[in-house]
One Martini backbone bead per residue (centre of mass of N, CA, C, O) as a GRO file, in nm:
protein
  554
    1MET     BB    1   9.033  10.127   7.582
    2SER     BB    2   9.315  10.128   7.418
    3VAL     BB    3   9.411  10.199   7.054
    4LEU     BB    4   9.690  10.152   7.046
    5PRO     BB    5   9.904   9.950   6.883
    6ASP     BB    6  10.047   9.831   7.133
    7ASN     BB    7   9.788   9.751   7.282
    8LEU     BB    8   9.666   9.570   7.062
    9ASP     BB    9   9.898   9.365   7.073
   10ARG     BB   10   9.853   9.277   7.366
   11TYR     BB   11   9.564   9.180   7.332
   12ARG     BB   12   9.621   8.973   7.114
   13LYS     BB   13   9.815   8.791   7.274
   14PHE     BB   14   9.626   8.724   7.510
   15ILE     BB   15   9.378   8.619   7.354
   16SER     BB   16   9.527   8.395   7.203
   17PHE     BB   17   9.612   8.240   7.455
   18MET     BB   18   9.325   8.191   7.571
   19LEU     BB   19   9.204   8.045   7.321
   20LYS     BB   20   9.407   7.806   7.335
   21TYR     BB   21   9.362   7.720   7.664
   22TRP     BB   22   9.073   7.748   7.787
   23GLN     BB   23   8.945   7.494   7.596
   24SER     BB   24   9.136   7.295   7.689
   25ASP     BB   25   9.217   6.998   7.835
   26LEU     BB   26   9.415   7.105   8.037
   27ILE     BB   27   9.230   7.307   8.187
   28ARG     BB   28   8.969   7.141   8.224
   29ASN     BB   29   9.095   6.893   8.375
   30THR     BB   30   9.278   7.029   8.598
   31THR     BB   31   9.049   7.199   8.736
   32SER     BB   32   8.846   6.956   8.792
   33ASN     BB   33   9.124   6.786   8.911
   34ALA     BB   34   9.311   6.945   9.109
   35MET     BB   35   9.335   6.723   9.376
   36GLU     BB   36   9.392   6.480   9.190
   37ASP     BB   37   9.541   6.153   9.138
   38ASP     BB   38   9.536   6.138   8.805
   39GLU     BB   39   9.641   5.945   8.534
   40LYS     BB   40   9.530   6.133   8.294
   41ASN     BB   41   9.738   6.368   8.387
   42LYS     BB   42   9.917   6.369   8.109
   43GLU     BB   43  10.095   6.468   7.851
   44GLU     BB   44   9.953   6.275   7.626
   45ASP     BB   45   9.651   6.397   7.682
   46PHE     BB   46   9.760   6.666   7.546
   47LYS     BB   47   9.799   6.891   7.298
   48GLN     BB   48   9.962   7.067   7.490
   49THR     BB   49  10.276   7.100   7.562
   50PRO     BB   50  10.505   7.198   7.787
   51LYS     BB   51  10.693   7.340   7.582
   52GLU     BB   52  10.471   7.516   7.455
   53LEU     BB   53  10.392   7.677   7.705
   54LEU     BB   54  10.670   7.797   7.761
   55GLU     BB   55  10.708   7.941   7.486
   56ASP     BB   56  10.458   8.123   7.505
   57LEU     BB   57  10.548   8.278   7.759
   58GLU     BB   58  10.819   8.383   7.650
   59ASN     BB   59  10.693   8.539   7.399
   60MET     BB   60  10.517   8.742   7.595
   61GLY     BB   61  10.713   8.787   7.833
   62PRO     BB   62  10.796   8.873   8.165
   63THR     BB   63  10.513   8.867   8.287
   64TYR     BB   64  10.459   8.564   8.192
   65ILE     BB   65  10.701   8.444   8.331
   66LYS     BB   66  10.598   8.509   8.612
   67LEU     BB   67  10.347   8.339   8.581
   68GLY     BB   68  10.502   8.072   8.536
   69GLN     BB   69  10.640   8.067   8.812
   70LEU     BB   70  10.379   8.041   8.972
   71LEU     BB   71  10.272   7.779   8.829
   72SER     BB   72  10.523   7.591   8.915
   73THR     BB   73  10.372   7.594   9.228
   74ARG     BB   74  10.083   7.447   9.104
   75PRO     BB   75   9.953   7.128   9.142
   76ASP     BB   76   9.638   7.213   9.132
   77LEU     BB   77   9.658   7.305   8.804
   78LEU     BB   78   9.908   7.116   8.715
   79PRO     BB   79  10.089   6.891   8.585
   80GLU     BB   80  10.401   6.767   8.629
   81PRO     BB   81  10.533   6.827   8.345
   82TYR     BB   82  10.463   7.135   8.357
   83LEU     BB   83  10.611   7.211   8.615
   84LYS     BB   84  10.897   7.134   8.522
   85GLU     BB   85  10.907   7.324   8.276
   86LEU     BB   86  10.840   7.596   8.428
   87ALA     BB   87  11.086   7.592   8.625
   88THR     BB   88  11.295   7.703   8.406
   89LEU     BB   89  11.206   8.008   8.433
   90GLN     BB   90  11.394   8.065   8.691
   91ASP     BB   91  11.675   8.053   8.485
   92ASP     BB   92  11.617   8.025   8.157
   93VAL     BB   93  11.739   8.327   8.065
   94ALA     BB   94  11.842   8.557   7.873
   95PRO     BB   95  12.107   8.745   7.890
   96ILE     BB   96  12.269   9.027   7.951
   97PRO     BB   97  12.478   9.213   7.816
   98TYR     BB   98  12.764   9.340   7.944
   99GLU     BB   99  12.749   9.631   7.836
  100GLU     BB  100  12.476   9.688   7.976
  101VAL     BB  101  12.563   9.628   8.259
  102ARG     BB  102  12.785   9.840   8.283
  103LYS     BB  103  12.606  10.086   8.225
  104ILE     BB  104  12.407  10.054   8.460
  105VAL     BB  105  12.605  10.051   8.697
  106GLU     BB  106  12.747  10.326   8.642
  107GLU     BB  107  12.487  10.501   8.650
  108GLU     BB  108  12.392  10.422   8.940
  109ILE     BB  109  12.680  10.457   9.115
  110GLY     BB  110  12.878  10.682   8.968
  111THR     BB  111  13.094  10.464   8.856
  112ARG     BB  112  13.328  10.262   8.777
  113ILE     BB  113  13.377   9.934   8.796
  114SER     BB  114  13.694   9.938   8.839
  115LYS     BB  115  13.659  10.124   9.099
  116ALA     BB  116  13.442   9.964   9.275
  117PHE     BB  117  13.581   9.696   9.169
  118ASP     BB  118  13.811   9.447   9.156
  119THR     BB  119  13.588   9.241   9.049
  120PHE     BB  120  13.394   9.138   8.737
  121ASP     BB  121  13.184   8.921   8.611
  122GLU     BB  122  13.053   8.871   8.294
  123LYS     BB  123  12.931   8.613   8.387
  124PRO     BB  124  12.648   8.499   8.500
  125LEU     BB  125  12.497   8.320   8.758
  126ALA     BB  126  12.207   8.451   8.689
  127SER     BB  127  11.886   8.447   8.498
  128ALA     BB  128  11.603   8.652   8.493
  129SER     BB  129  11.318   8.831   8.422
  130ILE     BB  130  11.428   9.096   8.581
  131GLY     BB  131  11.728   8.975   8.631
  132GLN     BB  132  12.084   8.964   8.717
  133VAL     BB  133  12.378   8.782   8.837
  134HIS     BB  134  12.698   8.886   8.973
  135TYR     BB  135  13.024   8.833   9.033
  136ALA     BB  136  13.216   8.997   9.301
  137THR     BB  137  13.468   9.234   9.422
  138LEU     BB  138  13.586   9.430   9.638
  139ARG     BB  139  13.845   9.624   9.750
  140SER     BB  140  13.835   9.435  10.021
  141ARG     BB  141  13.768   9.133   9.895
  142GLN     BB  142  13.471   9.110   9.908
  143PRO     BB  143  13.225   8.904   9.835
  144VAL     BB  144  12.974   8.955   9.574
  145ALA     BB  145  12.637   9.026   9.468
  146VAL     BB  146  12.508   9.147   9.150
  147LYS     BB  147  12.202   9.305   9.079
  148ILE     BB  148  12.042   9.351   8.757
  149GLN     BB  149  11.825   9.531   8.584
  150ARG     BB  150  11.639   9.525   8.325
  151PRO     BB  151  11.595   9.700   8.054
  152GLY     BB  152  11.261   9.821   8.049
  153ILE     BB  153  11.091   9.637   8.252
  154LYS     BB  154  10.896   9.831   8.394
  155LYS     BB  155  10.736   9.929   8.150
  156GLN     BB  156  10.641   9.647   8.060
  157PHE     BB  157  10.489   9.572   8.315
  158LEU     BB  158  10.288   9.808   8.321
  159GLU     BB  159  10.154   9.748   8.048
  160ASP     BB  160  10.064   9.456   8.109
  161LEU     BB  161   9.901   9.522   8.366
  162ASP     BB  162   9.698   9.709   8.231
  163THR     BB  163   9.582   9.499   8.043
  164LEU     BB  164   9.494   9.293   8.262
  165ARG     BB  165   9.311   9.489   8.417
  166GLU     BB  166   9.106   9.544   8.193
  167LEU     BB  167   9.027   9.243   8.147
  168ALA     BB  168   8.942   9.182   8.439
  169ASP     BB  169   8.716   9.392   8.460
  170LEU     BB  170   8.553   9.273   8.228
  171ALA     BB  171   8.514   8.989   8.352
  172VAL     BB  172   8.371   9.078   8.616
  173ARG     BB  173   8.122   9.211   8.471
  174HIS     BB  174   8.050   8.926   8.276
  175THR     BB  175   8.150   8.702   8.491
  176LYS     BB  176   8.114   8.474   8.744
  177THR     BB  177   8.398   8.355   8.782
  178ALA     BB  178   8.551   8.624   8.822
  179ARG     BB  179   8.390   8.706   9.074
  180ARG     BB  180   8.443   8.461   9.254
  181TYR     BB  181   8.778   8.497   9.217
  182SER     BB  182   8.869   8.790   9.206
  183PHE     BB  183   9.055   8.900   8.969
  184ASP     BB  184   9.106   9.198   9.043
  185HIS     BB  185   9.236   9.147   9.325
  186VAL     BB  186   9.463   8.960   9.235
  187LEU     BB  187   9.596   9.164   9.038
  188GLU     BB  188   9.650   9.383   9.244
  189GLU     BB  189   9.844   9.213   9.415
  190LEU     BB  190  10.043   9.142   9.190
  191SER     BB  191  10.125   9.434   9.126
  192ARG     BB  192  10.243   9.502   9.400
  193ILE     BB  193  10.463   9.283   9.405
  194VAL     BB  194  10.610   9.355   9.140
  195LEU     BB  195  10.680   9.652   9.207
  196HIS     BB  196  10.854   9.576   9.452
  197GLU     BB  197  11.058   9.394   9.289
  198LEU     BB  198  11.161   9.649   9.111
  199ASN     BB  199  11.273   9.753   9.397
  200TYR     BB  200  11.594   9.733   9.527
  201GLN     BB  201  11.574   9.908   9.783
  202ARG     BB  202  11.354   9.740   9.911
  203GLU     BB  203  11.513   9.475   9.915
  204ALA     BB  204  11.737   9.571  10.100
  205GLN     BB  205  11.546   9.619  10.340
  206ASN     BB  206  11.442   9.328  10.355
  207LEU     BB  207  11.713   9.198  10.430
  208LYS     BB  208  11.744   9.343  10.699
  209THR     BB  209  11.482   9.255  10.835
  210LEU     BB  210  11.520   8.945  10.813
  211GLY     BB  211  11.794   8.933  10.955
  212ARG     BB  212  11.686   9.028  11.230
  213ASN     BB  213  11.452   8.818  11.271
  214LEU     BB  214  11.678   8.560  11.216
  215SER     BB  215  11.923   8.583  11.426
  216GLY     BB  216  11.844   8.320  11.614
  217PHE     BB  217  11.933   8.142  11.361
  218ARG     BB  218  12.225   7.967  11.308
  219ASP     BB  219  12.136   7.807  11.014
  220LEU     BB  220  12.055   8.095  10.905
  221ILE     BB  221  12.080   8.297  10.601
  222VAL     BB  222  12.109   8.659  10.528
  223PRO     BB  223  12.195   8.861  10.298
  224GLN     BB  224  12.365   9.164  10.297
  225PRO     BB  225  12.378   9.481  10.210
  226ILE     BB  226  12.555   9.728  10.011
  227ASP     BB  227  12.475  10.048  10.031
  228ASP     BB  228  12.680  10.196   9.827
  229TYR     BB  229  12.561   9.961   9.595
  230CYS     BB  230  12.255  10.078   9.607
  231THR     BB  231  11.962  10.077   9.403
  232GLY     BB  232  11.682  10.056   9.207
  233LYS     BB  233  11.878   9.863   8.983
  234VAL     BB  234  12.098   9.795   9.215
  235LEU     BB  235  12.222   9.496   9.393
  236THR     BB  236  12.439   9.468   9.673
  237MET     BB  237  12.566   9.159   9.817
  238GLU     BB  238  12.632   8.903   9.980
  239TYR     BB  239  12.805   8.616   9.919
  240ILE     BB  240  12.661   8.292   9.849
  241GLN     BB  241  12.771   7.971   9.880
  242GLY     BB  242  12.562   7.760   9.676
  243LYS     BB  243  12.275   7.540   9.646
  244LYS     BB  244  12.023   7.377   9.567
  245ILE     BB  245  11.824   7.178   9.740
  246THR     BB  246  11.740   6.985   9.489
  247SER     BB  247  12.064   6.898   9.436
  248LEU     BB  248  12.062   6.681   9.623
  249SER     BB  249  12.166   6.382   9.682
  250PRO     BB  250  12.044   6.083   9.783
  251LEU     BB  251  12.298   6.001   9.944
  252LYS     BB  252  12.312   6.255  10.123
  253GLN     BB  253  12.032   6.213  10.253
  254LEU     BB  254  12.118   5.940  10.393
  255GLU     BB  255  12.376   6.037  10.557
  256VAL     BB  256  12.202   6.284  10.651
  257ASP     BB  257  12.043   6.458  10.919
  258TYR     BB  258  11.794   6.717  10.848
  259SER     BB  259  11.575   6.762  11.070
  260PRO     BB  260  11.687   7.005  11.238
  261LEU     BB  261  11.693   7.201  10.994
  262VAL     BB  262  11.396   7.181  10.922
  263ASP     BB  263  11.282   7.272  11.194
  264GLN     BB  264  11.413   7.553  11.179
  265LEU     BB  265  11.278   7.647  10.916
  266VAL     BB  266  10.985   7.621  11.011
  267GLU     BB  267  11.008   7.811  11.254
  268ALA     BB  268  11.090   8.060  11.091
  269TYR     BB  269  10.823   8.078  10.924
  270LEU     BB  270  10.629   8.093  11.162
  271GLN     BB  271  10.744   8.354  11.273
  272GLN     BB  272  10.690   8.529  11.028
  273ILE     BB  273  10.378   8.482  11.014
  274ILE     BB  274  10.287   8.518  11.332
  275ASN     BB  275  10.495   8.739  11.458
  276ASP     BB  276  10.610   8.945  11.231
  277GLY     BB  277  10.455   8.984  10.938
  278PHE     BB  278  10.732   8.899  10.775
  279VAL     BB  279  10.771   8.741  10.449
  280HIS     BB  280  10.912   8.504  10.258
  281ALA     BB  281  10.721   8.464   9.950
  282ASP     BB  282  10.967   8.294   9.764
  283PRO     BB  283  11.054   7.964   9.854
  284HIS     BB  284  11.196   7.846   9.624
  285PRO     BB  285  11.461   7.646   9.545
  286GLY     BB  286  11.626   7.895   9.418
  287ASN     BB  287  11.596   8.068   9.713
  288ILE     BB  288  11.723   7.803   9.853
  289GLN     BB  289  12.032   7.758  10.000
  290PHE     BB  290  12.306   7.526  10.017
  291THR     BB  291  12.575   7.511  10.213
  292PRO     BB  292  12.885   7.376  10.287
  293ASP     BB  293  12.809   7.424  10.616
  294ALA     BB  294  12.503   7.335  10.654
  295LYS     BB  295  12.329   7.576  10.544
  296ILE     BB  296  12.066   7.827  10.511
  297ALA     BB  297  11.976   8.038  10.238
  298LEU     BB  298  11.799   8.348  10.202
  299ILE     BB  299  11.691   8.465   9.894
  300ASP     BB  300  11.525   8.688   9.739
  301LEU     BB  301  11.345   8.982   9.858
  302GLY     BB  302  11.129   9.095   9.651
  303MET     BB  303  10.919   8.889   9.784
  304VAL     BB  304  10.679   8.997  10.019
  305ALA     BB  305  10.489   8.953  10.320
  306LYS     BB  306  10.213   9.126  10.492
  307PHE     BB  307  10.078   9.092  10.821
  308THR     BB  308   9.843   9.154  11.021
  309PRO     BB  309   9.756   9.100  11.340
  310GLN     BB  310   9.480   8.977  11.269
  311MET     BB  311   9.587   8.776  11.053
  312GLN     BB  312   9.776   8.625  11.243
  313GLU     BB  313   9.553   8.511  11.420
  314TYR     BB  314   9.406   8.351  11.202
  315ILE     BB  315   9.647   8.177  11.111
  316LEU     BB  316   9.698   8.045  11.380
  317GLN     BB  317   9.419   7.909  11.404
  318LEU     BB  318   9.440   7.753  11.137
  319LEU     BB  319   9.699   7.584  11.195
  320ILE     BB  320   9.592   7.448  11.447
  321ALA     BB  321   9.345   7.312  11.318
  322ILE     BB  322   9.505   7.148  11.107
  323SER     BB  323   9.703   7.001  11.308
  324ASN     BB  324   9.430   6.879  11.463
  325THR     BB  325   9.212   6.789  11.263
  326ASP     BB  326   8.990   7.046  11.260
  327GLY     BB  327   8.727   7.112  11.065
  328ALA     BB  328   8.537   7.302  11.224
  329GLU     BB  329   8.753   7.517  11.298
  330THR     BB  330   8.846   7.581  11.014
  331ALA     BB  331   8.573   7.688  10.911
  332LYS     BB  332   8.540   7.910  11.124
  333VAL     BB  333   8.792   8.077  11.051
  334LEU     BB  334   8.726   8.128  10.754
  335LEU     BB  335   8.458   8.283  10.811
  336GLU     BB  336   8.578   8.512  10.991
  337MET     BB  337   8.785   8.620  10.749
  338SER     BB  338   8.534   8.644  10.566
  339GLU     BB  339   8.308   8.689  10.287
  340TYR     BB  340   7.939   8.670  10.286
  341ASN     BB  341   7.622   8.557  10.213
  342GLU     BB  342   7.298   8.426  10.259
  343GLU     BB  343   7.334   8.209  10.013
  344THR     BB  344   7.529   8.052  10.161
  345ASP     BB  345   7.629   7.713  10.212
  346LEU     BB  346   7.746   7.637  10.517
  347ARG     BB  347   7.699   7.336  10.558
  348ALA     BB  348   7.851   7.237  10.303
  349PHE     BB  349   8.119   7.376  10.367
  350ARG     BB  350   8.183   7.236  10.637
  351LYS     BB  351   8.184   6.948  10.524
  352ALA     BB  352   8.408   6.984  10.312
  353ILE     BB  353   8.629   7.071  10.509
  354ASN     BB  354   8.623   6.819  10.688
  355ASP     BB  355   8.701   6.617  10.467
  356ILE     BB  356   8.976   6.737  10.394
  357ILE     BB  357   9.109   6.722  10.676
  358MET     BB  358   9.077   6.413  10.720
  359GLU     BB  359   9.251   6.324  10.467
  360SER     BB  360   9.526   6.474  10.605
  361GLU     BB  361   9.611   6.330  10.875
  362HIS     BB  362   9.872   6.127  10.751
  363SER     BB  363  10.066   6.331  10.641
  364THR     BB  364  10.367   6.417  10.473
  365ALA     BB  365  10.615   6.577  10.312
  366LYS     BB  366  10.605   6.398  10.046
  367ASP     BB  367  10.297   6.499   9.995
  368MET     BB  368  10.263   6.803   9.998
  369GLN     BB  369   9.995   6.909  10.186
  370THR     BB  370   9.971   7.188  10.326
  371GLY     BB  371   9.972   7.385  10.085
  372ARG     BB  372   9.762   7.231   9.922
  373LEU     BB  373   9.539   7.261  10.134
  374VAL     BB  374   9.515   7.570  10.135
  375ILE     BB  375   9.445   7.591   9.835
  376GLN     BB  376   9.189   7.419   9.855
  377LEU     BB  377   9.043   7.609  10.048
  378ASN     BB  378   9.036   7.846   9.855
  379ARG     BB  379   8.873   7.709   9.626
  380LEU     BB  380   8.626   7.625   9.794
  381SER     BB  381   8.546   7.908   9.880
  382ALA     BB  382   8.496   8.024   9.598
  383GLU     BB  383   8.279   7.806   9.512
  384SER     BB  384   8.093   7.907   9.775
  385GLY     BB  385   8.107   8.237   9.786
  386ILE     BB  386   8.384   8.292   9.943
  387HIS     BB  387   8.576   8.574  10.051
  388ILE     BB  388   8.899   8.564  10.079
  389PRO     BB  389   9.188   8.658  10.170
  390VAL     BB  390   9.483   8.709   9.998
  391GLU     BB  391   9.677   8.601  10.222
  392LEU     BB  392   9.594   8.299  10.185
  393ASN     BB  393   9.723   8.261   9.909
  394ILE     BB  394  10.009   8.325   9.999
  395LEU     BB  395  10.031   8.105  10.213
  396GLY     BB  396   9.999   7.866  10.020
  397LYS     BB  397  10.255   7.924   9.852
  398ILE     BB  398  10.461   7.911  10.080
  399LEU     BB  399  10.393   7.619  10.180
  400LEU     BB  400  10.442   7.477   9.912
  401ASN     BB  401  10.741   7.548   9.886
  402LEU     BB  402  10.821   7.431  10.162
  403ASP     BB  403  10.741   7.140  10.103
  404GLN     BB  404  10.955   7.088   9.882
  405ILE     BB  405  11.203   7.124  10.067
  406VAL     BB  406  11.132   6.924  10.294
  407ALA     BB  407  11.106   6.671  10.107
  408VAL     BB  408  11.415   6.660  10.046
  409LEU     BB  409  11.543   6.656  10.341
  410ASP     BB  410  11.251   6.527  10.483
  411PRO     BB  411  11.004   6.315  10.388
  412ASP     BB  412  10.902   6.239  10.707
  413PHE     BB  413  10.809   6.505  10.780
  414ASP     BB  414  10.595   6.658  11.033
  415LEU     BB  415  10.436   6.953  11.008
  416LYS     BB  416  10.209   6.937  11.219
  417LYS     BB  417  10.389   6.876  11.465
  418ALA     BB  418  10.564   7.126  11.436
  419ILE     BB  419  10.342   7.329  11.484
  420GLN     BB  420  10.260   7.234  11.765
  421LYS     BB  421  10.544   7.279  11.895
  422HIS     BB  422  10.588   7.598  11.807
  423VAL     BB  423  10.338   7.760  11.895
  424SER     BB  424  10.394   7.812  12.197
  425THR     BB  425  10.656   7.970  12.155
  426ILE     BB  426  10.540   8.189  11.968
  427MET     BB  427  10.319   8.290  12.160
  428GLN     BB  428  10.511   8.376  12.384
  429SER     BB  429  10.666   8.579  12.216
  430LYS     BB  430  10.417   8.750  12.141
  431PHE     BB  431  10.343   8.827  12.429
  432TYR     BB  432  10.610   8.977  12.497
  433GLU     BB  433  10.586   9.180  12.265
  434GLU     BB  434  10.316   9.312  12.386
  435LEU     BB  435  10.488   9.401  12.666
  436LYS     BB  436  10.598   9.642  12.570
  437PRO     BB  437  10.630   9.967  12.656
  438GLU     BB  438  10.498  10.096  12.399
  439ASN     BB  439  10.224   9.953  12.445
  440PHE     BB  440  10.162  10.088  12.716
  441PHE     BB  441  10.167  10.378  12.611
  442THR     BB  442   9.927  10.346  12.426
  443MET     BB  443   9.725  10.268  12.649
  444LEU     BB  444   9.764  10.526  12.819
  445LEU     BB  445   9.673  10.727  12.602
  446GLN     BB  446   9.387  10.610  12.574
  447SER     BB  447   9.311  10.650  12.872
  448LYS     BB  448   9.352  10.953  12.876
  449LYS     BB  449   9.135  11.022  12.665
  450PHE     BB  450   8.901  10.896  12.817
  451ALA     BB  451   8.927  11.068  13.078
  452GLU     BB  452   8.893  11.347  12.936
  453ASN     BB  453   8.600  11.275  12.792
  454ALA     BB  454   8.406  11.164  13.012
  455PRO     BB  455   8.277  11.415  13.156
  456GLU     BB  456   8.143  11.540  12.904
  457ARG     BB  457   7.970  11.290  12.828
  458LEU     BB  458   7.818  11.267  13.101
  459ASN     BB  459   7.688  11.546  13.091
  460LYS     BB  460   7.520  11.500  12.835
  461ILE     BB  461   7.357  11.260  12.938
  462SER     BB  462   7.232  11.396  13.194
  463GLU     BB  463   7.098  11.633  13.046
  464ASN     BB  464   6.913  11.466  12.861
  465LEU     BB  465   6.766  11.324  13.091
  466ALA     BB  466   6.657  11.583  13.237
  467ASN     BB  467   6.516  11.689  12.945
  468ASN     BB  468   6.401  11.445  12.784
  469ASN     BB  469   6.638  11.382  12.526
  470PHE     BB  470   6.678  11.087  12.540
  471LYS     BB  471   6.800  10.866  12.281
  472ILE     BB  472   6.724  10.553  12.106
  473LYS     BB  473   6.862  10.396  11.826
  474ILE     BB  474   6.687  10.146  11.631
  475GLU     BB  475   6.769   9.917  11.336
  476ALA     BB  476   6.658   9.615  11.360
  477ILE     BB  477   6.365   9.727  11.283
  478ASP     BB  478   6.043   9.777  11.137
  479GLU     BB  479   5.824   9.982  11.277
  480LYS     BB  480   5.590  10.016  11.073
  481ARG     BB  481   5.541   9.714  11.026
  482VAL     BB  482   5.473   9.642  11.316
  483THR     BB  483   5.231   9.836  11.359
  484ASP     BB  484   5.064   9.731  11.121
  485GLY     BB  485   5.040   9.445  11.230
  486PHE     BB  486   4.888   9.515  11.490
  487GLN     BB  487   4.645   9.648  11.352
  488LYS     BB  488   4.548   9.399  11.199
  489VAL     BB  489   4.500   9.222  11.443
  490ALA     BB  490   4.295   9.407  11.585
  491ASN     BB  491   4.085   9.414  11.355
  492ARG     BB  492   4.032   9.103  11.347
  493ILE     BB  493   3.940   9.070  11.635
  494THR     BB  494   3.702   9.267  11.619
  495LEU     BB  495   3.553   9.125  11.386
  496GLY     BB  496   3.523   8.854  11.535
  497LEU     BB  497   3.348   8.966  11.772
  498ILE     BB  498   3.114   9.071  11.601
  499ILE     BB  499   3.037   8.800  11.474
  500ALA     BB  500   2.984   8.654  11.741
  501ALA     BB  501   2.761   8.851  11.842
  502MET     BB  502   2.564   8.805  11.604
  503ILE     BB  503   2.519   8.504  11.654
  504ILE     BB  504   2.416   8.525  11.940
  505GLY     BB  505   2.184   8.724  11.879
  506ALA     BB  506   2.038   8.541  11.675
  507ALA     BB  507   1.980   8.309  11.870
  508MET     BB  508   1.805   8.480  12.067
  509LEU     BB  509   1.590   8.582  11.845
  510MET     BB  510   1.455   8.302  11.789
  511GLN     BB  511   1.273   8.333  12.070
  512VAL     BB  512   1.134   8.576  11.925
  513PRO     BB  513   0.848   8.691  11.833
  514SER     BB  514   0.752   8.742  11.474
  515GLU     BB  515   0.615   8.879  11.172
  516PHE     BB  516   0.905   8.870  11.056
  517MET     BB  517   0.975   8.643  10.795
  518ILE     BB  518   1.234   8.383  10.702
  519LEU     BB  519   1.181   8.071  10.617
  520GLY     BB  520   1.025   8.050  10.912
  521TYR     BB  521   1.197   8.280  11.041
  522PRO     BB  522   1.317   8.520  11.204
  523GLY     BB  523   1.427   8.791  11.030
  524LEU     BB  524   1.643   8.926  11.217
  525ALA     BB  525   1.806   8.671  11.271
  526MET     BB  526   1.880   8.610  10.972
  527LEU     BB  527   2.036   8.869  10.917
  528PHE     BB  528   2.260   8.818  11.124
  529PHE     BB  529   2.358   8.550  11.000
  530LEU     BB  530   2.435   8.665  10.719
  531LEU     BB  531   2.638   8.878  10.817
  532ALA     BB  532   2.825   8.676  10.966
  533ALA     BB  533   2.891   8.503  10.716
  534LEU     BB  534   3.018   8.727  10.544
  535GLY     BB  535   3.237   8.807  10.750
  536GLY     BB  536   3.374   8.527  10.763
  537ILE     BB  537   3.449   8.504  10.463
  538TYR     BB  538   3.623   8.761  10.448
  539LEU     BB  539   3.827   8.684  10.671
  540SER     BB  540   3.922   8.422  10.535
  541TYR     BB  541   4.029   8.551  10.276
  542ILE     BB  542   4.249   8.725  10.404
  543ILE     BB  543   4.406   8.499  10.550
  544ILE     BB  544   4.460   8.310  10.302
  545PHE     BB  545   4.549   8.523  10.064
  546ARG     BB  546   4.687   8.781  10.170
  547ASP     BB  547   4.900   8.646  10.358
  548GLU     BB  548   5.029   8.470  10.136
  549ASN     BB  549   5.128   8.705   9.958
  550LEU     BB  550   5.306   8.834  10.174
  551HIS     BB  551   5.490   8.591  10.212
  552ASN     BB  552   5.599   8.575   9.919
  553LYS     BB  553   5.722   8.861   9.911
  554ASP     BB  554   5.936   8.792  10.144
   0.00000   0.00000   0.00000
């Protein structure tokens, strides 16, 4: 660890925070009752109030504000009052003074604001931990939203992440819990996501990619960037007039049937997850806007998730198993995508997974069960010593946020049935995608390489066979141990035959008259009996004690 004063101050702040909350009733009770609707998990039960937790995170800086934003979507970890309080971290951050905004914009785009924009509002539309958004119009009178990154925020994030990484590595080395939940891997993934979010040019490209992928959904909008006014710290994009999904009035929800719109939104996210492998990874209510013409806009593409084709297959199988309430298949898919050792109690794990899946059989959107269920599967896997891919944690967060939005628009929406309905369409689309000419060209190139190398490889095999040099190496068993075992068996059988022969010989000698007598019996016969008895005792000792010790050693 670095001992520079700034680093020591960061360690002090983090350790003080952990000492305050780690042993508190809040953490102890909510983690032990993570998925239970327990009445005791209320604000008045805990010493630390929701407002106090929020203020502590704000005082620790933007990295911990980001942590608070993530916690605000985790009902499996914190009670409802704390979730509501932390949700304000998504909007209520002190804005950057306009003079700093003007300076950053002009330095980044290389010209004065008055020359680049026809109008530029000094008051921000929104202010977040990483940046803030201003309304402006271009010289063409096109309305745009300009997002400006906070000055010095990247340096601060990097320093805080370095501190957390050092402490996470220390925890993994010395605590079982940190190893079980792979704190170091989780932090590594968080660092990657945050660093991508700090690069506005990457976000501009993300907007373009998602816009192309969702172009077939008529009621979904993705604002597109204005390339000439985009840099690493300034992002200019189409302005979307809208409001948070959660701000819809109850009366409006009763008057309008939003189920077709919800169905389209769910299908769009399933396509992103299963077919595209490129997903809007932070769909909290602040990033999903409801427009005046009853459309949904997906904004803030700083945080995206990318799933490999193999992971897409696993997630598809997992979602199908969950939607079919198939606990056995769910456990099977989880085990296939994860890593575990021989000590893992797979039978107990399968039973626990089956119980969880069965309990969720009749849940609807208002229960916010699907994302919560995936998060619960993640936690159960970790507690069982099964290391699941980090992509499944991301999937849980995406679905949990999606559950919140769907529950507002259509509380009775059945997400499981929607998954079942759209899966066949998505799979068909995925199949056609794989039949593209470029995929055939790849297969042809691989076949060409195989055909080119096949004659040489066959020649080598036939030559080795002809010269009796062909060898097959098998590492499935310990050859020396097997041969030693056979030798022991052969030795004991031989010793047993000798003992049997001595007994039979002694019995036959009993009938032969002899002057050498022992205890009134022919002496030679008695000697054979004694030798046979000693040999039998020795053989019995080896079998009973030596073999038992060998067994225990294994």
